[in-house]
Amino acid sequence: MEKPKTTLSRSEFLKRTGLMTIGGGLLGLAACHSSPQQTGSSSQQAAPSVASSSAQVAVAGGEVVEDPTHLPRVAADPSKLPPSPTYNSPQVHEVHLTVEETLAELKKGVIFRFMPFNGQVPGPMIRVRQGDTIDLHFTSSKKNKYPHNIDFHSVYGTGGGAVALTVGPGQTKHIRFKVMYPGAFIYHCAVPDLDMHISSGMFGMMVVEPPEGLPPVDREFYIGQHEVYVKPPVNDHTEALFDMESMLQEIPTYVVFNGAFNGLTAERYGPMQAKQKERVRIFFVNGGPNLSSSFHPIGNVWTHAWRDGGLANSPEKYLQTINVPPGSCAVVEMDLPVPETIHLADHSITRYARQGLRADIVVSGKPVPDIFNDHP
Amino acid sequence: MEKPKTTLSRSEFLKRTGLMTIGGGLLGLAACHSSPQQTGSSSQQAAPSVASSSAQVAVAGGEVVEDPTHLPRVAADPSKLPPSPTYNSPQVHEVHLTVEETLAELKKGVIFRFMPFNGQVPGPMIRVRQGDTIDLHFTSSKKNKYPHNIDFHSVYGTGGGAVALTVGPGQTKHIRFKVMYPGAFIYHCAVPDLDMHISSGMFGMMVVEPPEGLPPVDREFYIGQHEVYVKPPVNDHTEALFDMESMLQEIPTYVVFNGAFNGLTAERYGPMQAKQKERVRIFFVNGGPNLSSSFHPIGNVWTHAWRDGGLANSPEKYLQTINVPPGSCAVVEMDLPVPETIHLADHSITRYARQGLRADIVVSGKPVPDIFNDHP
Amino acid sequence: MEKPKTTLSRSEFLKRTGLMTIGGGLLGLAACHSSPQQTGSSSQQAAPSVASSSAQVAVAGGEVVEDPTHLPRVAADPSKLPPSPTYNSPQVHEVHLTVEETLAELKKGVIFRFMPFNGQVPGPMIRVRQGDTIDLHFTSSKKNKYPHNIDFHSVYGTGGGAVALTVGPGQTKHIRFKVMYPGAFIYHCAVPDLDMHISSGMFGMMVVEPPEGLPPVDREFYIGQHEVYVKPPVNDHTEALFDMESMLQEIPTYVVFNGAFNGLTAERYGPMQAKQKERVRIFFVNGGPNLSSSFHPIGNVWTHAWRDGGLANSPEKYLQTINVPPGSCAVVEMDLPVPETIHLADHSITRYARQGLRADIVVSGKPVPDIFNDHP
C-alpha cells in the first residue's frame, strides 16, 4: 500500500470547496467519512455536523457507547514500575502478557479502540538483569478481532519473538529467551498491520540492567509516547475510527504520553509528584509508530541521559532535549534543586501545545532564591 | 485543537478543482484566504491572482505596507556575538530582553509579522559562565497585540522562568537565576501559542560555559534555524498571514537561517567571511517549532561537535551531518585548510533547495592543490 | 519555490469531490497529471482510471515500456563492496563514476526513472584510507536529459567538488582530492534540483578508514535508504512521474533500501545470507533527500554503532535503533548467536509496513534454545 497524497477533514474540505452552507446542509459528504473499504456514496443522507450533534448514530463501524464515563482507564500509572533487581545470580522470570482490544477515552469526548498490554499504555515494564531468562506467555482475549504478537528488542531471534508469539483471539503462546545485552528496550506488536496496532497503544518496555545495576536514584517514572491517527468522531458517544491515510502521511491527530490526551496533568489523571533535592529517573519509550520525539523537561535539564536506552554506554550529561527515535527508548535523570512544576514535552512543540503531549511533575519543597527567584 | 488533515494553497486548490479559469476569474475563493477566526465568504469579490496583481487591498487582517523596502532587517548578524567570559569568579549580569511585533521581509515580496527579541532573529546570544547569576528583565512593547514570556532551558524553575515573565503590551517583568550547568541552551517564548511565537522568530541562545571555558578558536558565528508557516500573500505589499493549519501538519512554507530566506548569502545580506587555516566555531540553535535539523556544512565537516549543545561532554569528531532537534542547540567547529565557499544546510535537502535554508561562509586564501584540485 | 500546501492523488481527489462517476468518466482531470511545466488542460480526453486500465497511453511525459520485464536491475548487491585497505602508505586511486538516467522497476508494476551512479543504487562504495588521494572522473551519459555533478562529504572544497564536476550529457570532468579525515560519508548529486536527483537514486558512500583500520568482522553489507516521490502511474507499462509537490511536503510514496520496494527480500532479489556466530558489519547511507531513518535490525541489536559514520569516535554499544539523518551514514555491527531471519527496518514503521522498506538477512545455523526457544 502506498502513501496517499492527502486527506481533508470534513470541515476543512467543505470550507474550501464552498460545499458548506449556512445551517450545515452538506453535499457530497458521505464519502469523506467512509472507511477505505467503503466506496458507496449516500449523499442524500443528512449527516450531522461534527460539532453540533450528539445523536447516537453508528457510522462506518464506529461503536456507540451509551455512557463513556464508564470506560476503563488505560493510561499506565507512571509511578508504578518494578524495582531494580537485587539478586546476585541469573534468574528465570515467568512473565504473562495479554492484549484485549478496549474502548477508552483518549480524551474527554474522543473514544478510541486501544490494544493495550495488560490493560495499560504503555504495557507493563519488565525489569530484569543481563543473563536472566524470561518465560514469556502471551494471551489474546477471545473478545479480540485482530491477530497479535510481540517483538522484543531485547531478544536475539526471528521477529524478536513475534513469529512464535502470533496468536488469534483466545489463544496463548509461550517462548523462552535469555537477555544477552543490557539496555532499555521497547516491545511492541509486530503483525503486518503493526503500525496500526502500535498506534493503538500496543507497546511497552523491557529494562535489562547491566550486571553492576544502575546508579541509585530517589524516584523513578515510566512514560511512553505514541501517535494516534483518527477521523473526527461523529459525536462523543461514538468511537473515533482509525485513519489509515493520515498514518501513511505520518500526520497524527494526537500525540500523547501514556495513552491519554494531557493525561498526566491536573486536567485528567493528575501530575506526578516528587520532592526537592531528589534525583528522578525516567524510563521513556517512544512507540511511534512513526515520529521521533525531542524529549525535554520544561524547567529542568537531563542531568544524565542514556541515548537510545544504551545502558552499556556512559550517560551524556546536561542535555536539554534528546532525540528518541520511534521504536527506541531513553533513560534520563533530573536533579530537583528547587520546587517547581516540570512539564515533560516533545519539543516538536505543536504536539505539546495542541495535540495532547503533556505530563507534569510537581516538585514540592522550599524556594531557593539563590537559584531561582521569580520576585527579586 | 487537533491537527487538521490538510490545506490547499489557493492556486493548487483552484487548479485541482477546475475553479481557476483563464483570466483569473475566481469562485469560492475568499474562504481560502480568511484567517481561522473569519468564516465570512464574499465570493463576489474579484480577488486578484497572487502573481499578477500588486493592488494594495487589505484582506483577512493582512496589513498593507506602502513601501516594503523601508521595513527593518530582523536577520541577526551571525558574526556579532559576545566574547567568551574571562573573569575568574562568578558574576552577576544584568540582561534586558524586549519583544516588539515587527513587520519585515522574510524574503523579497513576502512580508511577515516577526516577534523578534531585541529586534533580531535569533535573539541576542547571552554568554555567561556556570555559576553566574542573571538578572533578567523582559519588556513587551506597548505596540504589541499578544502576551509574551520566556522559557530559558538554562534555568531550574517552573517554565524555565516563563510563568514569572509573562507580560502584556507595555509591561516589564524581572527574575533572577543562577546558571547551574554548562551548555548551549535555547530560550524562547512559551505562552500557550508558543509554537506560533517561536515560528515568528521568538527564540535565541544562552551559552553557559563550563568553568574551564571552551577551547580557543579563530572565529565564531551564531546561527538560528526555524520554520515559517504562512498563507500565500495577496501581493508583495501585504502581510502574509500565519497558517495555523500547516503548522499543525508540520509542513512549513519556509525554513530559514537567521529569519531570512537565504538571508546569509549574496542574494540578500551577504555571506559570512573567514580565512584559510582558521578554526571556526558555530553556535547553532534550532527554534523549530517542530522540525529537526540535519545540520551540515557543504564542502566541509564538523571537526568537533557538541551534540545537543552538551558542553559538559567531550565533542564528537569528524561528523558530516548532525541531528539538532527542535528546542535544542549544537556547538560545532570546522577547520579551513583550503579556500572555498561553504554552504550551511539542513540536509533535509529540499529545505535547502527550495525553502530558503542557505547560509554561506566565504573562506579566502590560496588554493592547496594537494588537498583539493579542481583542474588536475 | 515554496512548499505548496498539499496534493491529492487523483483517485483521492475524485472520491472526495464526487467527480468520480461510475465508469470512470472524469472532469477537470488533466491538470492533476500534468508535470509542473505543463499547464494545458484537455478535460475532454477520456483518461482511463488508474486501477482498471492497462492501455498503453503516454501521458504527461511518462514513457511507455513495452516489456518492463526487460528493464535493468538497479538495486545494488549489498554483499558487493571493496575490501578494507591493506596497504601501509598513502595511495592514489583512480575512480570513475558515471550516471545514466535509466528506467527500472521500483516495484513490480511501477516504472521509475532512476539516476544511478554506475547503474546501481546506492552508487558503488569507494573505500580508501585517511591520507589517500582520489583522482575522480565523472561522466554523464550522452543519453541523459539533466545536468549532474557530485558532492562528496569527504572532501574539503567548494560544494564537496560539485562545482568542478558539473557535467552536461556526454561530458566528463575530473578532480583530485586528498581525504583528510576518517569516516563513512555520503556522496550525492548536488545540482539545483539535487533533491529530485537524490530521490532518483543518485547517491552512494565513500568510506575513509582511519590509519589503524577498522576492527575485523566476518561479513560486510552495504545498504542505502532513500525516498521516492511519484504520482500514481497510468498503468504498469508507463513511467510513474516524479511528484515535486509531495517532495516539498516530505511525504514520499515509497521509502526503500537499495532502490527497490522490499528489494532485498524473497519477494524480489532475495535476502542477504550470513552464518551463526559471525559478526556482521553494515555500511548504511541515508540519501534522504528529506527523512531521517530510525535504523533497526528486527530480531537483533547493534552491538557497535558509529553514529553519523563518525569512525574517529568510539562506537556506542548495544543500541536497538539509531537515528541516521538524511545526508549521513552509520556503520553498525551485529552478532549472530542464533539462526534467524533479521529484517532491517526504518522504525518509522509505516515505511516498513507499507512503503517498501524491507531487507532481510537469513542467518543459517543450529538453534540455541538456551538463548532463544520458540517451543519451550
mmCIF file of N, CA, C and O in Angstrom, chain C residues 212-266:
data_model
loop_
_atom_site.group_PDB
_atom_site.id
_atom_site.type_symbol
_atom_site.label_atom_id
_atom_site.label_comp_id
_atom_site.label_asym_id
_atom_site.label_seq_id
_atom_site.Cartn_x
_atom_site.Cartn_y
_atom_site.Cartn_z
ATOM 1 N N GLU C 212 44.523 3.179 11.540
ATOM 2 C CA GLU C 212 44.601 1.867 12.179
ATOM 3 C C GLU C 212 43.584 0.884 11.611
ATOM 4 O O GLU C 212 43.529 -0.280 12.038
ATOM 5 N N GLY C 213 42.778 1.316 10.628
ATOM 6 C CA GLY C 213 41.777 0.437 10.041
ATOM 7 C C GLY C 213 40.583 0.243 10.950
ATOM 8 O O GLY C 213 40.444 0.901 11.983
ATOM 9 N N LEU C 214 39.694 -0.635 10.525
ATOM 10 C CA LEU C 214 38.521 -0.978 11.319
ATOM 11 C C LEU C 214 38.730 -2.358 11.943
ATOM 12 O O LEU C 214 39.481 -3.175 11.407
ATOM 13 N N PRO C 215 38.062 -2.639 13.043
ATOM 14 C CA PRO C 215 38.194 -3.978 13.631
ATOM 15 C C PRO C 215 37.732 -5.044 12.633
ATOM 16 O O PRO C 215 36.807 -4.804 11.850
ATOM 17 N N PRO C 216 38.366 -6.205 12.636
ATOM 18 C CA PRO C 216 37.945 -7.243 11.687
ATOM 19 C C PRO C 216 36.552 -7.776 12.018
ATOM 20 O O PRO C 216 36.171 -7.862 13.188
ATOM 21 N N VAL C 217 35.791 -8.068 10.973
ATOM 22 C CA VAL C 217 34.491 -8.739 11.133
ATOM 23 C C VAL C 217 34.429 -9.870 10.121
ATOM 24 O O VAL C 217 35.314 -10.010 9.260
ATOM 25 N N ASP C 218 33.384 -10.669 10.199
ATOM 26 C CA ASP C 218 33.288 -11.839 9.322
ATOM 27 C C ASP C 218 32.609 -11.534 7.991
ATOM 28 O O ASP C 218 32.805 -12.254 7.009
ATOM 29 N N ARG C 219 31.799 -10.489 7.974
ATOM 30 C CA ARG C 219 30.999 -10.244 6.776
ATOM 31 C C ARG C 219 30.570 -8.786 6.770
ATOM 32 O O ARG C 219 30.347 -8.203 7.826
ATOM 33 N N GLU C 220 30.478 -8.218 5.584
ATOM 34 C CA GLU C 220 30.056 -6.824 5.487
ATOM 35 C C GLU C 220 28.947 -6.681 4.439
ATOM 36 O O GLU C 220 28.956 -7.402 3.421
ATOM 37 N N PHE C 221 28.034 -5.753 4.690
ATOM 38 C CA PHE C 221 26.988 -5.425 3.727
ATOM 39 C C PHE C 221 26.950 -3.910 3.510
ATOM 40 O O PHE C 221 27.409 -3.136 4.354
ATOM 41 N N TYR C 222 26.347 -3.540 2.416
ATOM 42 C CA TYR C 222 26.288 -2.128 2.013
ATOM 43 C C TYR C 222 24.851 -1.808 1.625
ATOM 44 O O TYR C 222 24.313 -2.370 0.657
ATOM 45 N N ILE C 223 24.233 -0.920 2.388
ATOM 46 C CA ILE C 223 22.800 -0.639 2.229
ATOM 47 C C ILE C 223 22.571 0.868 2.146
ATOM 48 O O ILE C 223 23.143 1.636 2.922
ATOM 49 N N GLY C 224 21.711 1.273 1.226
ATOM 50 C CA GLY C 224 21.314 2.679 1.134
ATOM 51 C C GLY C 224 19.808 2.816 1.230
ATOM 52 O O GLY C 224 19.068 2.022 0.648
ATOM 53 N N GLN C 225 19.372 3.823 1.942
ATOM 54 C CA GLN C 225 17.940 4.119 2.046
ATOM 55 C C GLN C 225 17.648 5.415 1.324
ATOM 56 O O GLN C 225 18.444 6.351 1.359
ATOM 57 N N HIS C 226 16.504 5.482 0.651
ATOM 58 C CA HIS C 226 16.069 6.784 0.150
ATOM 59 C C HIS C 226 14.578 6.782 -0.123
ATOM 60 O O HIS C 226 13.925 5.739 -0.119
ATOM 61 N N GLU C 227 14.048 7.982 -0.340
ATOM 62 C CA GLU C 227 12.615 8.182 -0.554
ATOM 63 C C GLU C 227 12.337 8.440 -2.035
ATOM 64 O O GLU C 227 13.099 9.139 -2.707
ATOM 65 N N VAL C 228 11.192 7.931 -2.477
ATOM 66 C CA VAL C 228 10.752 8.151 -3.854
ATOM 67 C C VAL C 228 9.391 8.849 -3.819
ATOM 68 O O VAL C 228 8.504 8.453 -3.055
ATOM 69 N N TYR C 229 9.280 9.884 -4.623
ATOM 70 C CA TYR C 229 8.060 10.689 -4.688
ATOM 71 C C TYR C 229 7.501 10.599 -6.102
ATOM 72 O O TYR C 229 8.075 11.175 -7.025
ATOM 73 N N VAL C 230 6.432 9.853 -6.294
ATOM 74 C CA VAL C 230 5.853 9.734 -7.636
ATOM 75 C C VAL C 230 4.344 9.872 -7.601
ATOM 76 O O VAL C 230 3.688 9.616 -6.594
ATOM 77 N N LYS C 231 3.831 10.257 -8.761
ATOM 78 C CA LYS C 231 2.386 10.239 -8.964
ATOM 79 C C LYS C 231 1.968 8.813 -9.338
ATOM 80 O O LYS C 231 2.780 8.036 -9.830
ATOM 81 N N PRO C 232 0.725 8.468 -9.111
ATOM 82 C CA PRO C 232 0.286 7.121 -9.475
ATOM 83 C C PRO C 232 0.503 6.888 -10.965
ATOM 84 O O PRO C 232 0.162 7.731 -11.790
ATOM 85 N N PRO C 233 1.114 5.765 -11.332
ATOM 86 C CA PRO C 233 1.317 5.509 -12.755
ATOM 87 C C PRO C 233 -0.012 5.227 -13.450
ATOM 88 O O PRO C 233 -0.946 4.720 -12.841
ATOM 89 N N VAL C 234 -0.058 5.595 -14.723
ATOM 90 C CA VAL C 234 -1.275 5.334 -15.502
ATOM 91 C C VAL C 234 -1.522 3.832 -15.589
ATOM 92 O O VAL C 234 -2.636 3.360 -15.446
ATOM 93 N N ASN C 235 -0.466 3.084 -15.809
ATOM 94 C CA ASN C 235 -0.573 1.627 -15.806
ATOM 95 C C ASN C 235 0.834 1.055 -15.636
ATOM 96 O O ASN C 235 1.798 1.819 -15.531
ATOM 97 N N ASP C 236 0.927 -0.242 -15.618
ATOM 98 C CA ASP C 236 2.217 -0.841 -15.274
ATOM 99 C C ASP C 236 3.171 -0.925 -16.466
ATOM 100 O O ASP C 236 4.216 -1.574 -16.382
ATOM 101 N N HIS C 237 2.845 -0.262 -17.547
ATOM 102 C CA HIS C 237 3.769 -0.111 -18.670
ATOM 103 C C HIS C 237 4.258 1.339 -18.808
ATOM 104 O O HIS C 237 5.005 1.637 -19.730
ATOM 105 N N THR C 238 3.790 2.198 -17.945
ATOM 106 C CA THR C 238 4.065 3.625 -18.113
ATOM 107 C C THR C 238 4.827 4.171 -16.910
ATOM 108 O O THR C 238 4.478 3.904 -15.764
ATOM 109 N N GLU C 239 5.855 4.914 -17.213
ATOM 110 C CA GLU C 239 6.685 5.540 -16.177
ATOM 111 C C GLU C 239 5.847 6.346 -15.175
ATOM 112 O O GLU C 239 5.023 7.168 -15.575
ATOM 113 N N ALA C 240 6.087 6.093 -13.901
ATOM 114 C CA ALA C 240 5.451 6.915 -12.863
ATOM 115 C C ALA C 240 6.201 8.234 -12.786
ATOM 116 O O ALA C 240 7.418 8.253 -12.603
ATOM 117 N N LEU C 241 5.476 9.327 -12.914
ATOM 118 C CA LEU C 241 6.131 10.633 -12.956
ATOM 119 C C LEU C 241 6.536 11.122 -11.573
ATOM 120 O O LEU C 241 5.844 10.888 -10.577
ATOM 121 N N PHE C 242 7.642 11.794 -11.544
ATOM 122 C CA PHE C 242 8.122 12.385 -10.305
ATOM 123 C C PHE C 242 7.094 13.383 -9.777
ATOM 124 O O PHE C 242 6.501 14.136 -10.539
ATOM 125 N N ASP C 243 6.882 13.401 -8.460
ATOM 126 C CA ASP C 243 5.890 14.287 -7.862
ATOM 127 C C ASP C 243 6.591 15.331 -6.985
ATOM 128 O O ASP C 243 6.894 15.104 -5.815
ATOM 129 N N MET C 244 6.843 16.468 -7.585
ATOM 130 C CA MET C 244 7.553 17.527 -6.888
ATOM 131 C C MET C 244 6.793 18.005 -5.653
ATOM 132 O O MET C 244 7.382 18.347 -4.629
ATOM 133 N N GLU C 245 5.492 18.023 -5.744
ATOM 134 C CA GLU C 245 4.715 18.572 -4.629
ATOM 135 C C GLU C 245 4.787 17.697 -3.382
ATOM 136 O O GLU C 245 4.876 18.205 -2.264
ATOM 137 N N SER C 246 4.749 16.395 -3.563
ATOM 138 C CA SER C 246 4.831 15.558 -2.358
ATOM 139 C C SER C 246 6.247 15.608 -1.783
ATOM 140 O O SER C 246 6.427 15.488 -0.573
ATOM 141 N N MET C 247 7.251 15.837 -2.642
ATOM 142 C CA MET C 247 8.603 16.022 -2.102
ATOM 143 C C MET C 247 8.678 17.301 -1.280
ATOM 144 O O MET C 247 9.311 17.340 -0.220
ATOM 145 N N LEU C 248 8.018 18.350 -1.752
ATOM 146 C CA LEU C 248 8.008 19.603 -0.995
ATOM 147 C C LEU C 248 7.355 19.426 0.376
ATOM 148 O O LEU C 248 7.697 20.104 1.334
ATOM 149 N N GLN C 249 6.438 18.506 0.459
ATOM 150 C CA GLN C 249 5.797 18.213 1.744
ATOM 151 C C GLN C 249 6.534 17.155 2.543
ATOM 152 O O GLN C 249 6.143 16.853 3.667
ATOM 153 N N GLU C 250 7.574 16.568 1.947
ATOM 154 C CA GLU C 250 8.321 15.486 2.608
ATOM 155 C C GLU C 250 7.414 14.299 2.928
ATOM 156 O O GLU C 250 7.562 13.636 3.963
ATOM 157 N N ILE C 251 6.458 14.023 2.036
ATOM 158 C CA ILE C 251 5.558 12.871 2.201
ATOM 159 C C ILE C 251 5.772 11.932 1.013
ATOM 160 O O ILE C 251 5.124 12.050 -0.017
ATOM 161 N N PRO C 252 6.718 10.990 1.142
ATOM 162 C CA PRO C 252 7.063 10.150 -0.008
ATOM 163 C C PRO C 252 6.026 9.076 -0.316
ATOM 164 O O PRO C 252 5.219 8.699 0.537
ATOM 165 N N THR C 253 6.082 8.604 -1.536
ATOM 166 C CA THR C 253 5.250 7.476 -1.953
ATOM 167 C C THR C 253 5.875 6.165 -1.499
ATOM 168 O O THR C 253 5.186 5.265 -1.031
ATOM 169 N N TYR C 254 7.191 6.053 -1.675
ATOM 170 C CA TYR C 254 7.932 4.858 -1.279
ATOM 171 C C TYR C 254 9.168 5.272 -0.482
ATOM 172 O O TYR C 254 9.720 6.356 -0.695
ATOM 173 N N VAL C 255 9.583 4.396 0.408
ATOM 174 C CA VAL C 255 10.891 4.541 1.054
ATOM 175 C C VAL C 255 11.541 3.166 0.956
ATOM 176 O O VAL C 255 10.935 2.163 1.362
ATOM 177 N N VAL C 256 12.730 3.115 0.387
ATOM 178 C CA VAL C 256 13.285 1.810 0.003
ATOM 179 C C VAL C 256 14.757 1.664 0.383
ATOM 180 O O VAL C 256 15.484 2.649 0.548
ATOM 181 N N PHE C 257 15.173 0.419 0.549
ATOM 182 C CA PHE C 257 16.580 0.083 0.650
ATOM 183 C C PHE C 257 17.068 -0.326 -0.746
ATOM 184 O O PHE C 257 16.399 -1.087 -1.457
ATOM 185 N N ASN C 258 18.238 0.158 -1.102
ATOM 186 C CA ASN C 258 18.890 -0.199 -2.371
ATOM 187 C C ASN C 258 17.961 -0.073 -3.588
ATOM 188 O O ASN C 258 17.974 -0.909 -4.500
ATOM 189 N N GLY C 259 17.142 0.965 -3.562
ATOM 190 C CA GLY C 259 16.408 1.360 -4.756
ATOM 191 C C GLY C 259 15.312 0.442 -5.232
ATOM 192 O O GLY C 259 14.850 0.575 -6.371
ATOM 193 N N ALA C 260 14.854 -0.479 -4.391
ATOM 194 C CA ALA C 260 13.782 -1.377 -4.827
ATOM 195 C C ALA C 260 12.829 -1.658 -3.671
ATOM 196 O O ALA C 260 13.263 -1.867 -2.528
ATOM 197 N N PHE C 261 11.554 -1.689 -3.979
ATOM 198 C CA PHE C 261 10.498 -1.959 -2.999
ATOM 199 C C PHE C 261 10.695 -3.353 -2.406
ATOM 200 O O PHE C 261 10.606 -4.349 -3.124
ATOM 201 N N ASN C 262 10.982 -3.397 -1.119
ATOM 202 C CA ASN C 262 11.279 -4.682 -0.456
ATOM 203 C C ASN C 262 12.263 -5.504 -1.279
ATOM 204 O O ASN C 262 12.150 -6.729 -1.368
ATOM 205 N N GLY C 263 13.245 -4.805 -1.852
ATOM 206 C CA GLY C 263 14.114 -5.425 -2.847
ATOM 207 C C GLY C 263 14.986 -6.550 -2.321
ATOM 208 O O GLY C 263 15.199 -7.547 -3.033
ATOM 209 N N LEU C 264 15.474 -6.421 -1.109
ATOM 210 C CA LEU C 264 16.420 -7.405 -0.590
ATOM 211 C C LEU C 264 15.693 -8.430 0.268
ATOM 212 O O LEU C 264 16.107 -8.769 1.376
ATOM 213 N N THR C 265 14.571 -8.905 -0.273
ATOM 214 C CA THR C 265 13.784 -9.939 0.404
ATOM 215 C C THR C 265 13.432 -11.007 -0.631
ATOM 216 O O THR C 265 13.664 -10.833 -1.835
ATOM 217 N N ALA C 266 12.829 -12.082 -0.157
ATOM 218 C CA ALA C 266 12.481 -13.198 -1.047
ATOM 219 C C ALA C 266 11.500 -12.767 -2.131
ATOM 220 O O ALA C 266 11.459 -13.368 -3.201
#
